[in-house]
Amino acid sequence: MTQTHDNSTDNLEQKLAEFEQKIADEQKIEPSDWMPEAYRKNLIRQMSQHAHSEVIGMQPEGNWITRSPSLRRKAILLAKVQDEGGHGLYLYSATETLGITRSEMIEALQTRQAKYASIFNYPTLSWADIGAVGWLVDGAAIVNQISLQRTSYGPYSRAMIRICKEESFHQRQGYELMYEMAKGSAEQKQMAQDALNRFWWPSLMMFGPHDTDSAHSAQSMKWKIKRETNDDLRQKFIDQTVPQIEVLGLEMPDPELKWNEERGHYDSGEIDWEEFKQVINGNGPCNHQRLKHHIKAHEDGEWVREAVRAYRAKQKPQADNQVA
Ligand code: FAQ
């Protein structure tokens, strides 16, 4: 073994020790800091999938913009869907700091190498679904993202702080819509109940598999990429949402939802993990439609990228005119 090799091994060990010390001290890891390759890859995986979820997540709600029942509701929904697009953009930018380009991430999404949140593969069948998405889907997203505000990677953490502020408005508008429906006519109440029944289980699936089956949790918790486990976050969501269902006066979507005095939490029934597996592997009700729409929108936007490339080439003929 050569002297140089010994030195570089020592150097690597020292860098790793410094990295781990920073994590232990709750310091953020920044793009210019040294980081283990596996930390970088795991972050690219999670953050890019998070970005894709925000962008694909615009589709189920976008479906109802032209059919909103009032100008007020339309303005709210438009603003919300635009916010989700913005969240996707912060997250793509934050992920780019790890050394991957936007076009590589988009390609991974479109070729199914990268996932996006399973929930967005379910259809929005009625106007009440828009309430359920805001209340339950954004509600679940916030529980997860509040925890991610403390993630160890600086750009991700800062993106989460900003995104959470907007998500809480999203959750509130969804709950207010559900409240109006649930307190409205018998037919409206039935629509609200149906939306709750259909979105409840997919919302619980947003937190991922049980901790015992989660491939990435142990390492992600060690590196403080994730700060709370899938099951702990899911329980938090259940505990905060059941009293909201009671206020709405709707029936529980799961007959096993019962307060457990001893645990200090609600008990709940088991998720259909076979359905979850099918949906994350591309076989949910809308997987095909969601990707097809994304690919078409991306292709339709090619003229914008082409114009940016032409403009750049004019400004700096010698510059790399690659546009993501
Ligand atoms: N859907 O080992 P784990 C939103 C995959 S934002 C699809 O436990 P991890 C805002 C997982 O990727 C919603 N795939 O994974 C909005 C992995 O596969 P891989 C998005 C899932 O990463 C509202 C495999 O299973 N939020 O909704 C899901 O440690 C309304 C093994 O799982 C985020 O992305 C799933 N539900 O924990 C927008 C938050 N669960 O990559 C529009 C950030 C698991 O090896 C409208 N992400 N998988 O091929 C996270 O916190 C984590 O990535 C988890 C999964 C908790 C989602």
XYZ file of C-alpha atoms and ligand atoms in Angstrom:
381
model
C 0.000 0.000 0.000
C 1.402 3.408 -0.919
C 1.871 6.366 1.351
C -0.550 8.418 -0.789
C -3.288 5.823 -0.313
C -2.814 5.839 3.480
C -3.029 9.604 3.468
C -6.187 9.706 1.416
C -7.822 7.055 3.629
C -6.926 9.113 6.712
C -8.236 12.163 4.970
C -11.506 10.453 4.156
C -11.899 9.225 7.711
C -11.254 12.705 8.999
C -13.804 14.206 6.597
C -16.361 11.614 7.620
C -15.698 12.309 11.308
C -16.153 16.059 10.725
C -19.350 15.439 8.761
C -20.755 13.233 11.521
C -19.783 15.772 14.157
C -21.662 18.495 12.299
C -24.744 16.290 12.161
C -24.424 15.505 15.872
C -24.108 19.238 16.633
C -27.282 20.022 14.634
C -25.302 22.087 12.132
C -26.615 22.148 8.584
C -24.684 20.499 5.775
C -24.280 23.027 2.940
C -23.686 22.356 -0.784
C -19.976 23.240 -0.613
C -19.370 20.946 2.398
C -17.895 17.491 2.005
C -20.548 14.764 2.348
C -20.551 10.978 1.923
C -21.648 9.903 -1.538
C -24.490 7.823 -0.070
C -25.816 10.897 1.810
C -25.791 12.912 -1.435
C -27.514 10.132 -3.398
C -30.154 9.523 -0.761
C -30.952 13.242 -0.640
C -31.180 13.464 -4.430
C -33.590 10.518 -4.341
C -35.850 11.925 -1.634
C -35.731 15.600 -2.664
C -36.265 14.979 -6.378
C -39.196 12.679 -5.593
C -40.574 15.375 -3.330
C -40.229 17.937 -6.165
C -41.923 15.583 -8.637
C -44.788 15.077 -6.153
C -45.425 18.807 -5.944
C -45.530 19.161 -9.726
C -47.546 16.003 -10.482
C -49.769 17.013 -7.543
C -50.961 20.012 -9.564
C -52.931 17.694 -11.866
C -55.729 16.341 -9.631
C -56.617 19.854 -8.446
C -55.942 21.529 -11.800
C -58.711 19.249 -13.073
C -61.266 21.352 -11.158
C -60.111 24.940 -11.790
C -62.518 25.568 -14.668
C -65.352 23.887 -12.761
C -64.985 25.734 -9.440
C -68.453 26.664 -8.168
C -67.671 30.362 -7.474
C -65.157 33.070 -8.307
C -63.860 32.945 -4.721
C -63.259 29.201 -4.872
C -61.642 29.513 -8.280
C -59.230 32.227 -7.079
C -58.283 30.097 -4.059
C -57.754 26.966 -6.140
C -55.720 28.802 -8.791
C -53.460 30.281 -6.120
C -53.025 26.902 -4.458
C -52.134 25.056 -7.651
C -49.636 27.795 -8.540
C -48.097 27.463 -5.071
C -47.567 23.737 -5.660
C -45.728 24.510 -8.901
C -43.577 26.981 -6.958
C -42.800 24.331 -4.331
C -41.653 22.019 -7.084
C -39.344 24.754 -8.375
C -37.732 25.486 -4.975
C -37.210 21.774 -4.505
C -35.695 21.220 -7.955
C -33.333 24.146 -7.317
C -32.413 22.807 -3.883
C -31.749 19.368 -5.404
C -29.573 20.885 -8.149
C -27.162 22.034 -5.414
C -26.290 18.334 -5.011
C -24.904 18.121 -8.543
C -27.803 16.825 -10.637
C -29.484 18.840 -13.396
C -33.176 19.575 -13.732
C -33.303 17.725 -17.050
C -31.777 14.602 -15.464
C -34.430 14.708 -12.750
C -37.259 15.173 -15.254
C -35.947 12.309 -17.322
C -35.845 10.047 -14.265
C -39.486 10.923 -13.560
C -40.655 10.402 -17.110
C -38.835 7.071 -17.458
C -40.215 5.901 -14.071
C -36.822 5.643 -12.427
C -37.965 8.223 -9.875
C -41.208 7.967 -7.949
C -43.657 10.635 -6.819
C -46.207 10.537 -3.982
C -48.681 7.692 -4.450
C -51.635 9.906 -3.508
C -51.552 11.771 -6.820
C -52.446 8.606 -8.704
C -56.014 8.782 -7.392
C -58.664 10.731 -9.304
C -60.579 13.785 -8.062
C -64.129 12.726 -8.899
C -66.221 15.458 -7.287
C -65.870 19.040 -6.022
C -65.721 17.704 -2.449
C -62.490 15.938 -3.415
C -60.872 19.372 -3.693
C -61.742 19.922 -0.032
C -60.413 16.473 0.870
C -57.138 17.057 -0.981
C -56.499 20.351 0.816
C -57.555 19.067 4.219
C -56.090 15.550 4.153
C -53.336 15.556 1.520
C -51.888 18.942 2.442
C -52.572 18.063 6.094
C -50.467 14.905 5.774
C -47.825 16.768 3.751
C -47.500 19.417 6.497
C -47.059 16.853 9.281
C -44.182 15.380 7.277
C -42.723 18.710 6.156
C -42.754 20.346 9.610
C -40.462 17.550 10.653
C -38.321 18.053 7.518
C -37.760 21.715 8.430
C -35.117 20.261 10.766
C -33.521 18.060 8.091
C -29.718 18.155 8.098
C -29.281 19.478 4.538
C -29.424 23.303 4.575
C -31.123 24.014 1.214
C -33.799 21.341 1.866
C -34.465 22.625 5.352
C -34.846 26.228 4.159
C -37.155 25.166 1.313
C -39.324 23.310 3.844
C -39.639 26.347 6.119
C -40.966 28.420 3.246
C -43.186 25.670 1.851
C -44.820 24.930 5.224
C -46.098 28.505 5.481
C -48.017 28.061 2.228
C -49.135 24.512 2.987
C -50.918 25.623 6.136
C -53.097 27.963 4.031
C -53.743 25.028 1.683
C -54.858 22.833 4.542
C -57.129 25.521 5.983
C -58.875 26.267 2.707
C -59.500 22.522 2.209
C -60.928 22.128 5.694
C -63.157 25.194 5.250
C -64.467 23.763 1.968
C -65.184 20.408 3.640
C -66.880 22.193 6.550
C -69.241 24.037 4.202
C -70.059 20.819 2.354
C -70.505 18.783 5.538
C -72.822 21.431 7.017
C -74.657 21.969 3.722
C -77.481 19.969 2.129
C -77.816 16.210 2.646
C -76.393 15.699 -0.820
C -73.390 17.927 -0.127
C -72.769 16.125 3.155
C -72.831 12.827 1.306
C -70.286 14.156 -1.197
C -68.018 15.215 1.692
C -68.365 11.771 3.315
C -67.575 10.013 0.045
C -64.481 12.201 -0.501
C -63.284 11.480 3.053
C -63.842 7.742 2.601
C -61.871 7.640 -0.657
C -58.989 9.914 0.396
C -58.451 8.608 3.937
C -56.432 5.485 3.178
C -54.345 6.975 0.351
C -53.516 9.887 2.718
C -52.210 7.441 5.320
C -50.110 5.787 2.605
C -48.349 9.110 1.972
C -46.185 8.424 5.038
C -44.676 5.358 3.384
C -44.340 1.751 4.545
C -44.213 0.719 8.206
C -40.844 1.484 9.832
C -40.028 -2.215 9.863
C -40.422 -2.325 6.054
C -38.869 1.062 5.235
C -35.709 0.625 3.161
C -34.222 4.077 3.794
C -35.465 5.132 7.240
C -32.657 3.775 9.432
C -29.876 5.497 7.474
C -31.937 8.645 6.864
C -32.674 8.960 10.588
C -28.988 8.441 11.418
C -27.986 11.256 9.069
C -30.959 13.355 10.220
C -32.282 13.610 6.667
C -35.525 12.332 8.235
C -36.235 13.456 11.803
C -39.242 11.266 12.580
C -40.182 7.837 11.325
C -42.952 6.990 8.855
C -45.140 5.378 11.550
C -44.640 8.189 14.089
C -45.629 10.828 11.545
C -48.629 8.775 10.389
C -49.797 8.472 14.009
C -49.435 12.241 14.482
C -51.606 12.831 11.412
C -54.275 10.380 12.612
C -54.317 11.925 16.094
C -54.790 15.457 14.777
C -57.309 14.531 12.073
C -59.821 12.348 13.968
C -61.088 15.279 16.106
C -61.461 17.310 12.893
C -63.680 14.561 11.436
C -65.793 14.786 14.601
C -66.187 18.570 14.184
C -67.318 18.015 10.594
C -69.945 15.573 11.879
C -68.866 12.921 9.365
C -68.593 9.210 9.973
C -65.170 7.711 10.604
C -63.665 6.323 7.368
C -62.195 3.421 9.349
C -64.378 1.621 11.926
C -61.257 0.729 13.905
C -60.407 4.367 14.665
C -60.721 4.375 18.470
C -58.989 6.379 21.190
C -56.568 4.195 23.137
C -56.251 5.626 26.639
C -53.227 3.538 27.480
C -51.225 4.555 24.401
C -52.538 8.130 24.367
C -53.184 7.749 20.629
C -55.912 6.641 18.249
C -55.789 3.019 17.150
C -56.560 2.420 13.482
C -57.102 -0.371 10.994
C -54.393 -1.778 8.733
C -53.534 -0.127 5.440
C -53.939 -2.206 2.291
C -50.220 -2.538 1.544
C -50.862 -4.491 -1.641
C -52.721 -1.459 -3.030
C -49.823 0.788 -1.956
C -47.335 -1.486 -3.714
C -49.393 -1.497 -6.888
C -49.722 2.304 -6.909
C -46.020 3.047 -6.303
C -45.097 0.524 -8.981
C -47.103 2.310 -11.656
C -50.428 0.453 -11.464
C -52.656 2.928 -9.615
C -55.852 4.352 -11.133
C -54.147 7.410 -12.705
C -50.407 6.617 -12.998
C -50.509 6.376 -16.761
C -52.595 9.527 -17.178
C -50.371 11.588 -14.827
C -47.123 10.747 -16.624
C -48.661 11.124 -20.068
C -49.884 14.597 -19.148
C -46.473 15.547 -17.718
C -44.658 14.395 -20.857
C -47.053 16.325 -23.102
C -46.746 19.521 -21.027
C -42.955 19.149 -21.069
C -42.917 18.701 -24.833
C -45.282 21.645 -25.295
C -42.812 23.771 -23.297
C -39.885 22.955 -25.569
C -40.260 26.262 -27.453
C -39.618 28.167 -24.214
C -36.397 26.236 -23.559
C -35.387 26.739 -27.169
C -35.957 30.505 -26.871
C -33.875 30.615 -23.663
C -31.053 28.721 -25.391
C -31.142 31.080 -28.382
C -31.131 34.134 -26.101
C -28.207 32.798 -24.082
C -26.268 31.976 -27.208
C -26.793 35.564 -28.417
C -25.702 37.049 -25.079
C -22.677 34.806 -24.595
C -21.801 32.962 -27.743
C -19.053 31.053 -25.953
C -21.242 29.947 -23.004
C -22.611 26.497 -22.599
C -26.134 26.932 -23.922
C -27.554 23.797 -22.374
C -30.973 24.501 -20.845
C -32.647 22.048 -18.539
N -45.517 7.372 -2.531
O -37.771 3.546 2.630
P -39.015 4.346 2.469
C -47.482 17.169 -1.163
C -41.235 4.759 -1.714
S -45.887 16.721 -1.104
C -44.613 6.952 -3.427
O -39.843 4.525 3.683
P -38.282 7.123 2.468
C -47.822 18.601 -1.385
C -39.917 5.434 -1.378
O -39.680 6.529 -2.229
C -45.958 14.958 -0.955
N -43.498 6.278 -3.058
O -38.654 5.738 1.778
C -49.015 18.676 -2.221
C -38.965 4.297 -1.575
O -38.767 4.060 -2.962
P -37.330 4.350 -3.705
C -44.624 14.412 -1.095
C -43.310 6.074 -1.738
O -37.873 8.033 1.394
C -50.285 18.586 -1.692
C -39.765 3.103 -1.069
O -41.124 3.467 -1.188
N -43.885 14.554 0.117
O -48.266 16.313 -1.042
C -44.207 6.516 -0.770
O -37.353 6.924 3.607
C -51.406 18.689 -2.501
C -39.426 2.727 0.360
O -39.913 3.690 1.313
C -42.638 14.138 0.195
O -42.081 13.614 -0.749
C -45.357 7.188 -1.215
N -46.285 7.643 -0.360
O -39.678 7.624 3.108
C -48.867 18.919 -3.576
C -41.954 14.358 1.515
N -43.753 6.145 0.436
O -37.078 5.822 -3.600
C -50.013 19.037 -4.401
C -40.507 13.978 1.475
C -42.608 5.493 0.237
O -36.301 3.564 -2.959
C -51.275 18.926 -3.840
N -40.315 12.541 1.456
N -42.357 5.430 -1.076
O -37.565 3.906 -5.110
C -40.309 11.786 2.561
O -40.509 12.251 3.676
C -39.986 10.332 2.384
O -39.390 10.165 1.119
C -41.228 9.384 2.526
C -40.763 7.941 2.265
C -41.774 9.467 3.958
C -42.312 9.749 1.523
